[in-house]
Coordinates of C-alpha atoms in Angstrom, one line a residue:
Chain A
M1 CA -109.6 -6.6 211.8
S2 CA -106.3 -6.6 209.4
V3 CA -102.6 -6.3 210.6
A4 CA -99.9 -5.9 209.6
L5 CA -96.4 -7.1 210.6
V6 CA -93.2 -5.3 209.2
I7 CA -90.5 -8.1 210.2
G8 CA -87.2 -6.4 210.0
T9 CA -84.4 -9.0 209.8
K10 CA -80.1 -8.2 208.8
K11 CA -81.2 -8.9 205.4
G12 CA -84.1 -7.3 204.5
A13 CA -87.6 -6.9 205.9
A14 CA -90.8 -9.6 205.9
I15 CA -94.1 -7.9 205.6
L16 CA -96.9 -10.5 207.0
K17 CA -100.2 -8.8 206.4
S18 CA -103.8 -11.0 207.2
A19 CA -107.4 -10.1 206.9
D20 CA -108.1 -12.3 209.8
R21 CA -104.9 -12.9 212.0
K22 CA -105.3 -16.3 210.6
S23 CA -103.9 -16.5 207.2
W24 CA -100.7 -14.2 206.1
S25 CA -99.5 -13.4 203.0
E26 CA -95.8 -12.5 203.3
N27 CA -93.7 -10.5 200.5
F28 CA -90.2 -9.9 200.8
V29 CA -88.9 -6.1 200.2
L30 CA -85.0 -4.0 201.6
K31 CA -83.1 -7.1 200.2
G32 CA -80.1 -7.1 202.3
W33 CA -80.4 -4.0 204.6
A34 CA -80.7 -4.7 208.0
V35 CA -84.6 -3.2 208.8
T36 CA -83.2 -2.4 212.8
A37 CA -86.5 -0.4 213.8
S38 CA -89.9 0.6 212.5
A39 CA -92.8 3.1 213.3
K40 CA -96.5 4.8 212.0
D41 CA -97.3 7.9 212.5
D42 CA -100.4 10.0 212.7
Q43 CA -101.2 9.8 208.3
G44 CA -100.5 6.3 207.8
T45 CA -96.6 6.1 206.6
V46 CA -94.5 3.6 207.8
Y47 CA -90.9 4.2 208.4
A48 CA -88.3 1.8 208.2
A49 CA -84.8 2.6 209.9
V50 CA -81.9 0.1 207.6
A51 CA -78.5 -0.3 208.1
H52 CA -74.9 -2.4 206.2
D53 CA -72.3 -2.9 207.7
V54 CA -70.8 -1.1 205.1
Y55 CA -72.6 1.3 203.6
G56 CA -73.9 2.9 207.0
P57 CA -78.4 3.3 208.6
S58 CA -80.4 5.5 206.6
I59 CA -84.3 5.6 206.6
V60 CA -87.1 4.6 203.8
A61 CA -90.6 5.2 204.2
S62 CA -93.8 3.9 202.6
D63 CA -97.5 4.1 202.1
D64 CA -98.5 1.1 201.1
L65 CA -95.6 -1.4 202.1
E66 CA -94.5 -2.1 199.4
N67 CA -92.8 0.9 197.5
W68 CA -90.7 2.3 199.7
R69 CA -88.1 5.6 199.1
Q70 CA -85.2 6.4 201.4
L71 CA -85.5 9.9 203.2
E72 CA -83.5 12.4 202.3
A73 CA -82.4 12.8 205.7
A74 CA -81.1 10.7 208.7
P75 CA -79.7 11.3 211.6
R76 CA -76.2 12.5 212.0
Y77 CA -73.9 14.1 214.5
K78 CA -71.7 16.9 213.6
P79 CA -68.7 16.7 212.2
G80 CA -65.4 16.8 215.5
E81 CA -68.3 15.6 218.1
K82 CA -66.3 13.6 220.3
G83 CA -67.2 9.5 220.7
N84 CA -66.8 7.0 222.9
A85 CA -64.1 5.0 222.0
E86 CA -65.2 0.8 223.2
H87 CA -67.9 2.2 221.1
I88 CA -66.0 2.5 218.6
R89 CA -63.7 -0.3 218.7
I90 CA -66.9 -2.5 219.3
M91 CA -68.2 -0.8 216.1
A92 CA -66.0 -0.2 213.6
S93 CA -64.1 -3.9 213.3
G94 CA -63.9 -2.6 209.4
D95 CA -61.4 -0.5 210.1
F96 CA -58.8 -1.6 209.1
M97 CA -56.4 1.7 208.5
G98 CA -57.4 3.1 211.9
R99 CA -59.1 6.0 210.4
Y100 CA -61.1 5.8 214.1
K101 CA -58.7 5.8 216.7
D102 CA -59.7 9.7 217.7
A103 CA -63.3 8.2 218.5
P104 CA -65.4 9.8 216.9
R105 CA -69.2 10.2 217.7
L106 CA -70.6 8.0 213.9
V107 CA -74.3 7.1 213.9
D108 CA -73.7 3.1 212.9
Q109 CA -77.4 2.4 213.3
I110 CA -80.9 3.2 214.2
W111 CA -82.6 1.0 217.1
T112 CA -85.6 2.7 217.2
L113 CA -88.2 4.8 215.6
H114 CA -90.6 6.6 217.8
F115 CA -93.7 9.0 216.9
A116 CA -95.8 10.9 219.0
H117 CA -96.7 14.9 219.4
G118 CA -96.6 15.3 215.9
T119 CA -93.0 15.0 216.3
L120 CA -90.6 11.5 214.9
Y121 CA -87.8 10.7 216.9
A122 CA -85.3 7.9 215.9
G123 CA -83.2 6.5 219.1
V124 CA -78.8 5.5 217.3
S125 CA -76.1 4.0 218.3
E126 CA -73.5 5.5 219.3
A127 CA -76.0 6.1 221.8
G128 CA -78.1 9.7 221.2
L129 CA -81.5 10.4 220.7
F130 CA -82.7 12.9 217.0
A131 CA -85.7 14.6 216.5
S132 CA -88.1 15.3 213.4
R133 CA -91.2 17.2 213.1
D134 CA -91.1 17.9 209.1
R135 CA -92.3 13.4 209.1
G136 CA -88.1 12.5 208.4
K137 CA -87.5 15.1 205.6
S138 CA -84.5 17.0 208.9
W139 CA -83.1 15.6 212.0
E140 CA -82.0 17.6 214.6
P141 CA -80.7 16.4 217.6
V142 CA -81.7 16.2 221.0
D143 CA -78.7 17.8 222.8
G144 CA -79.9 17.6 226.4
F145 CA -79.4 13.9 225.9
N146 CA -76.9 13.5 223.8
N147 CA -74.9 16.0 225.5
H148 CA -75.7 14.5 229.0
P149 CA -73.6 15.8 231.6
T150 CA -72.9 11.6 232.9
R151 CA -71.9 10.5 229.2
D152 CA -67.9 10.3 229.3
S153 CA -69.2 7.2 231.7
W154 CA -71.9 5.2 229.7
I155 CA -70.6 2.0 229.4
P156 CA -71.3 0.0 225.8
G157 CA -72.9 -3.0 226.4
F158 CA -72.3 -6.0 223.7
G159 CA -74.1 -5.0 221.0
G160 CA -72.0 -1.5 221.5
L161 CA -73.6 2.1 223.2
G162 CA -77.6 2.2 222.0
A163 CA -80.3 3.9 223.0
H164 CA -82.4 1.7 222.2
T165 CA -85.9 2.5 223.9
I166 CA -88.1 5.9 223.3
L167 CA -91.6 6.1 225.9
S168 CA -94.1 9.0 225.8
D169 CA -96.2 10.0 227.7
A170 CA -99.4 10.8 225.2
G171 CA -101.5 13.3 228.2
N172 CA -97.9 15.7 228.3
P173 CA -95.5 16.2 225.2
E174 CA -92.8 17.2 227.9
R175 CA -91.9 13.9 229.3
M176 CA -90.3 11.1 227.1
W177 CA -88.3 8.2 228.4
V178 CA -84.9 6.8 226.6
G179 CA -83.2 3.7 227.6
V180 CA -79.6 2.7 226.5
S181 CA -77.2 0.0 226.8
S182 CA -75.8 -0.2 229.0
S183 CA -76.2 3.6 230.1
G184 CA -79.3 3.4 231.7
F185 CA -83.0 4.4 231.1
F186 CA -83.1 8.4 231.4
R187 CA -86.4 10.7 232.0
T188 CA -87.3 14.1 230.7
D189 CA -90.1 16.4 232.2
D190 CA -89.2 19.6 230.4
G191 CA -89.2 18.3 226.6
G192 CA -85.9 16.7 226.6
K193 CA -83.6 20.0 228.0
T194 CA -83.3 17.6 230.3
W195 CA -82.9 14.0 232.0
T196 CA -82.4 12.0 235.1
Q197 CA -81.8 8.2 235.3
K198 CA -84.2 6.3 236.9
S199 CA -83.6 3.6 237.6
A200 CA -84.0 3.1 241.6
G201 CA -84.4 0.0 243.0
V202 CA -82.7 -1.5 239.5
P203 CA -79.0 -3.1 240.8
G204 CA -76.4 -1.1 238.7
E205 CA -72.6 -2.0 239.3
N206 CA -71.2 -3.1 236.6
G207 CA -73.7 -0.3 234.0
Q208 CA -77.5 0.0 233.9
C209 CA -78.1 -2.3 231.5
V210 CA -81.4 -1.7 230.1
H211 CA -83.1 -3.7 228.0
C212 CA -86.2 -3.4 226.4
V213 CA -89.3 -1.3 228.7
A214 CA -92.8 -0.5 227.3
N215 CA -95.6 1.4 228.7
D216 CA -98.8 2.3 227.7
A217 CA -99.1 6.2 226.6
S218 CA -102.2 7.3 227.9
D219 CA -101.6 5.8 231.4
A220 CA -97.5 6.5 231.2
G221 CA -96.5 6.9 234.2
I222 CA -96.7 2.6 234.9
L223 CA -94.0 1.0 233.6
Y224 CA -92.8 -2.1 233.0
R225 CA -88.6 -2.8 232.3
Q226 CA -86.8 -5.9 231.4
E227 CA -82.8 -5.1 232.7
H228 CA -80.3 -7.8 232.4
R229 CA -81.1 -7.7 236.1
G230 CA -84.5 -9.4 236.3
V231 CA -88.0 -8.0 235.1
Y232 CA -88.9 -4.6 237.5
M233 CA -92.6 -2.4 237.7
S234 CA -92.3 1.3 238.1
E235 CA -96.2 3.8 238.9
D236 CA -94.4 6.9 239.4
G237 CA -92.8 7.0 235.9
G238 CA -89.9 5.4 236.7
D239 CA -89.1 6.8 240.3
S240 CA -88.8 4.1 242.3
W241 CA -89.7 0.5 240.9
Q242 CA -90.1 -3.1 242.7
K243 CA -89.2 -5.8 241.2
I244 CA -92.2 -8.3 239.5
E245 CA -90.6 -12.2 238.8
D246 CA -93.4 -14.0 240.4
G247 CA -94.1 -17.2 238.6
L248 CA -91.0 -16.2 236.4
P249 CA -88.0 -18.6 236.1
V250 CA -84.6 -17.2 237.1
S251 CA -81.3 -18.1 236.5
E252 CA -77.8 -16.5 237.4
L253 CA -76.0 -14.5 236.1
S254 CA -71.8 -14.2 235.4
E255 CA -72.3 -12.0 238.9
G256 CA -74.3 -14.9 240.7
L257 CA -77.8 -12.7 241.0
Q258 CA -80.4 -15.1 240.6
C259 CA -82.6 -13.4 238.3
S260 CA -85.3 -13.4 235.4
F261 CA -83.1 -12.5 232.1
G262 CA -84.2 -11.5 228.7
F263 CA -84.8 -9.2 226.0
P264 CA -88.3 -8.2 224.9
I265 CA -91.1 -6.1 227.0
V266 CA -94.8 -6.0 225.0
M267 CA -97.8 -5.0 226.8
D268 CA -101.5 -5.4 225.7
R269 CA -102.8 -1.9 226.4
R270 CA -106.8 -3.1 226.7
T271 CA -106.2 -5.5 228.9
G272 CA -103.1 -4.9 231.1
H273 CA -101.4 -8.3 230.0
V274 CA -97.1 -7.7 229.6
F275 CA -95.6 -10.4 228.5
V276 CA -91.8 -11.4 228.4
V277 CA -89.7 -14.0 226.6
P278 CA -87.3 -15.4 229.5
L279 CA -83.6 -17.3 228.8
E280 CA -81.2 -19.0 230.7
G281 CA -79.2 -16.2 232.0
D282 CA -76.9 -13.7 230.0
N283 CA -74.4 -17.2 230.0
F284 CA -76.3 -19.2 227.3
R285 CA -78.9 -16.8 226.0
I286 CA -81.5 -19.7 224.9
P287 CA -85.2 -21.0 225.9
R288 CA -84.5 -23.1 229.7
D289 CA -84.2 -27.2 228.0
G290 CA -85.5 -25.7 224.7
K291 CA -88.7 -24.9 225.8
L292 CA -89.6 -21.5 224.4
T293 CA -92.3 -20.2 226.6
V294 CA -94.0 -16.3 226.1
Y295 CA -95.1 -15.7 230.3
R296 CA -97.5 -13.4 231.0
S297 CA -98.8 -11.5 234.0
Q298 CA -101.0 -8.9 234.5
K299 CA -100.3 -5.5 235.9
G300 CA -97.4 -6.9 237.3
A301 CA -98.9 -9.7 239.5
Q302 CA -97.7 -14.0 239.2
W303 CA -96.8 -14.4 235.9
E304 CA -97.6 -17.0 234.1
P305 CA -96.2 -20.0 231.5
L306 CA -97.8 -19.9 227.8
R307 CA -96.4 -23.5 225.2
R308 CA -99.4 -24.0 223.5
G309 CA -98.9 -24.2 219.9
L310 CA -94.9 -22.8 221.0
P311 CA -92.2 -25.7 219.2
E312 CA -89.9 -27.7 221.9
N313 CA -85.9 -28.0 221.3
S314 CA -86.4 -24.6 220.3
F315 CA -83.2 -23.1 220.2
E316 CA -83.6 -19.5 219.4
G317 CA -83.3 -16.3 221.1
V318 CA -85.8 -13.7 220.6
L319 CA -83.8 -9.5 220.2
R320 CA -85.1 -6.6 222.0
G321 CA -87.0 -5.4 219.0
A322 CA -88.4 -8.1 218.3
M323 CA -91.7 -8.3 219.8
T324 CA -94.7 -6.8 219.7
A325 CA -98.3 -6.2 220.0
D326 CA -101.6 -5.3 217.7
Q327 CA -103.8 -3.6 220.4
L328 CA -107.0 -5.4 218.5
D329 CA -109.7 -6.9 221.0
P330 CA -109.4 -10.0 221.4
G331 CA -104.7 -9.0 221.4
G332 CA -102.6 -10.7 219.2
V333 CA -99.2 -10.6 220.1
Y334 CA -96.3 -11.9 218.5
F335 CA -92.4 -12.2 218.3
G336 CA -89.8 -12.9 216.0
T337 CA -86.4 -15.9 216.9
T338 CA -83.3 -15.4 215.8
S339 CA -83.7 -18.4 214.4
G340 CA -85.4 -16.7 212.0
A341 CA -89.1 -17.9 212.5
I342 CA -92.0 -15.8 214.0
Y343 CA -95.1 -16.7 216.1
G344 CA -98.1 -15.4 216.6
T345 CA -101.1 -15.0 219.4
R346 CA -104.7 -13.9 218.5
D347 CA -105.8 -14.5 222.0
V348 CA -103.6 -12.7 224.8
G349 CA -101.4 -15.2 225.0
E350 CA -103.4 -18.8 224.8
S351 CA -101.9 -19.9 222.3
W352 CA -99.6 -19.2 219.7
F353 CA -99.2 -20.2 216.2
E354 CA -95.9 -20.2 213.8
I355 CA -96.6 -17.1 210.9
A356 CA -93.2 -17.8 208.8
R357 CA -89.7 -19.4 209.4
G358 CA -86.7 -19.2 207.4
L359 CA -86.2 -15.9 207.4
P360 CA -82.9 -14.5 208.2
R361 CA -81.8 -13.3 212.0
I362 CA -85.2 -10.9 213.7
L363 CA -83.9 -8.1 214.8
S364 CA -87.5 -5.9 215.1
V365 CA -91.1 -6.6 214.5
E366 CA -93.5 -4.0 214.4
A367 CA -97.9 -4.7 214.1
F368 CA -99.8 -2.2 212.7
A369 CA -103.7 -2.9 212.8
R370 CA -106.3 -0.9 210.0
Chain B
M1 CA -60.7 13.8 184.8
S2 CA -64.1 11.5 183.8
V3 CA -64.1 8.1 185.5
R4 CA -66.6 5.3 185.1
V5 CA -67.8 3.9 188.6
H6 CA -69.4 0.6 188.2
M7 CA -72.5 0.7 191.1
P8 CA -72.3 -2.1 194.1
P9 CA -76.0 -3.8 193.7
L10 CA -76.9 -2.8 196.7
L11 CA -76.5 0.8 196.0
R12 CA -78.3 1.1 192.4
T13 CA -81.7 0.6 195.0
L14 CA -80.6 4.2 194.8
T15 CA -79.4 4.9 191.6
G16 CA -82.5 3.9 189.5
G17 CA -81.4 0.6 188.9
V18 CA -78.3 2.0 187.2
R19 CA -75.3 0.0 187.4
Q20 CA -72.6 2.8 186.3
M21 CA -72.1 6.1 186.1
T22 CA -69.9 8.9 184.7
A23 CA -68.5 11.1 187.7
E24 CA -65.5 13.9 188.0
G25 CA -62.3 14.0 189.9
R26 CA -58.5 13.4 190.2
S27 CA -58.9 10.3 193.4
V28 CA -60.9 8.1 193.8
A29 CA -62.0 9.9 196.5
E30 CA -62.7 13.6 194.8
V31 CA -64.8 11.1 192.0
M32 CA -67.1 9.2 195.0
S33 CA -67.4 13.2 196.3
D34 CA -68.4 14.1 192.9
L35 CA -70.6 10.4 192.3
S36 CA -72.5 12.0 195.9
K37 CA -73.2 15.4 194.7
Q38 CA -75.0 14.2 191.3
H39 CA -76.6 11.0 193.6
P40 CA -77.7 13.0 197.5
S41 CA -79.1 9.8 198.5
I42 CA -76.0 7.5 197.9
A43 CA -74.4 10.2 200.4
R44 CA -74.2 9.9 203.3
H45 CA -73.8 5.4 202.6
V46 CA -70.4 6.4 200.7
F47 CA -69.2 9.2 203.8
D48 CA -69.8 9.5 207.6
E49 CA -69.6 12.4 209.6
E50 CA -66.5 13.0 209.3
G51 CA -66.5 13.3 205.6
H52 CA -64.0 9.6 206.1
I53 CA -65.4 7.4 202.9
R54 CA -66.4 4.3 205.6
C55 CA -64.4 2.3 206.1
S56 CA -65.2 -1.1 205.3
I57 CA -65.8 0.4 201.9
V58 CA -62.7 -1.1 199.1
F59 CA -62.2 0.1 195.3
L60 CA -60.7 -1.2 192.3
H61 CA -59.1 0.7 189.6
D62 CA -58.3 -0.8 186.3
G63 CA -58.0 -4.1 189.0
V64 CA -55.6 -1.9 191.4
L65 CA -56.9 -2.6 195.0
V66 CA -57.6 1.1 197.1
R67 CA -59.2 0.2 200.3
A68 CA -61.3 4.0 201.8
G69 CA -58.0 5.1 203.0
E70 CA -55.9 5.4 200.3
A71 CA -58.8 6.6 197.9
A72 CA -57.9 10.5 198.9
D73 CA -54.4 9.8 197.3
H74 CA -54.9 7.5 194.9
S75 CA -55.4 9.4 190.7
V76 CA -57.8 8.5 188.3
H77 CA -56.8 9.1 185.1
D78 CA -59.2 10.8 182.0
G79 CA -61.3 7.0 180.9
D80 CA -60.3 5.1 183.8
E81 CA -62.8 2.9 185.4
I82 CA -63.8 2.6 189.1
V83 CA -65.6 -0.7 191.2
M84 CA -67.0 0.5 194.2
T85 CA -67.2 -3.2 196.0
N86 CA -66.9 -3.7 200.3
A87 CA -64.8 -5.6 202.1
L88 CA -64.8 -9.7 202.1
S89 CA -66.6 -10.8 205.4
G90 CA -69.2 -14.3 205.9
G91 CA -72.8 -14.4 206.8

């Protein structure tokens, strides 16, 4: 029942390993690179998306989590593709000479990696979806998504226009979902040729700011969604959404809406438990009263606070990719904070323990059980 | 023109730890293009999709600062040295 955690930080990755989920070894790799996402394929190879503010993004891979090699290729748009001017203004702060004034479409970051049905997918910023059917040797754009008919109306979020969530359906390779900040949550039912916005029931007057969505690929139509404007559930593959905030703390957003604000949402597939980390609204983005608290719900019912072992006087956030579950029995859940601490549970959230601290800002957390 | 290029520490992980490399070209941009052909693993870190040198890379050519946008027009000569580095920033 050993677990390896790949903790992606702003300046490298911490590899944490444990045979019993009590004592952990730590090794820091990929020094200097922001490690924005990771995923494992069906042969045990782990892929990590890396990026640097100056030198751009790429993908590295490892079979042992110690020795990493850069893949021959990485997602790239074709030269001449028109990009989003607002996104370029956000992301190209180093464009001192105005070379991006015509807003080319560039991949500046890989937000998420997802392996399903023999294909490795990458969700990128500027928002787009790419697929590799040869384990990263080559990448193809998913044109049906990248050239979506509504693309001209897509609005970047505070972190730019990024495709940060990819979900799949184990029983149906034609069906997938992709979340984009702040343009919404899209589903394809024809293997990526066409994509439909799936946000009915979720408020989105100023852009559809989906933060994170979770599902169990083996029962894929049940979806849990942490939106800028609250927490929602769908039982029909995203066709309709219902708010599920009973027991969650709510805060007032800038626009006046009262809802539960946060970023990650994670599922323990074996028990159907769902986990979120509420923050005090979009103005403050820190735990209320400094009490870092995870909330747990079973299948969208009443949420309960889980605080045992978590710090008092903590004013750190948890980013959308920085929480995960190991899917073991009993379930382990792990999250990293913007202040570089890692917390975990090995009893489905009943108690928490600190695994590491002092890391750079944590961007992504994945657990790979062996 | 054969020019020596000092690689930044971050990219040396892709060049087997080599600190200095030699490449051909008449301008800073041509030298970087030749270097990227010799070492494809660094190409995507030097050039963006449009074929431009990434905008926050800067060069020191025999002590003279050359911004990415000036690299195509900045001539080099046989035996010159280029230091590849990045714009100063905090954090």
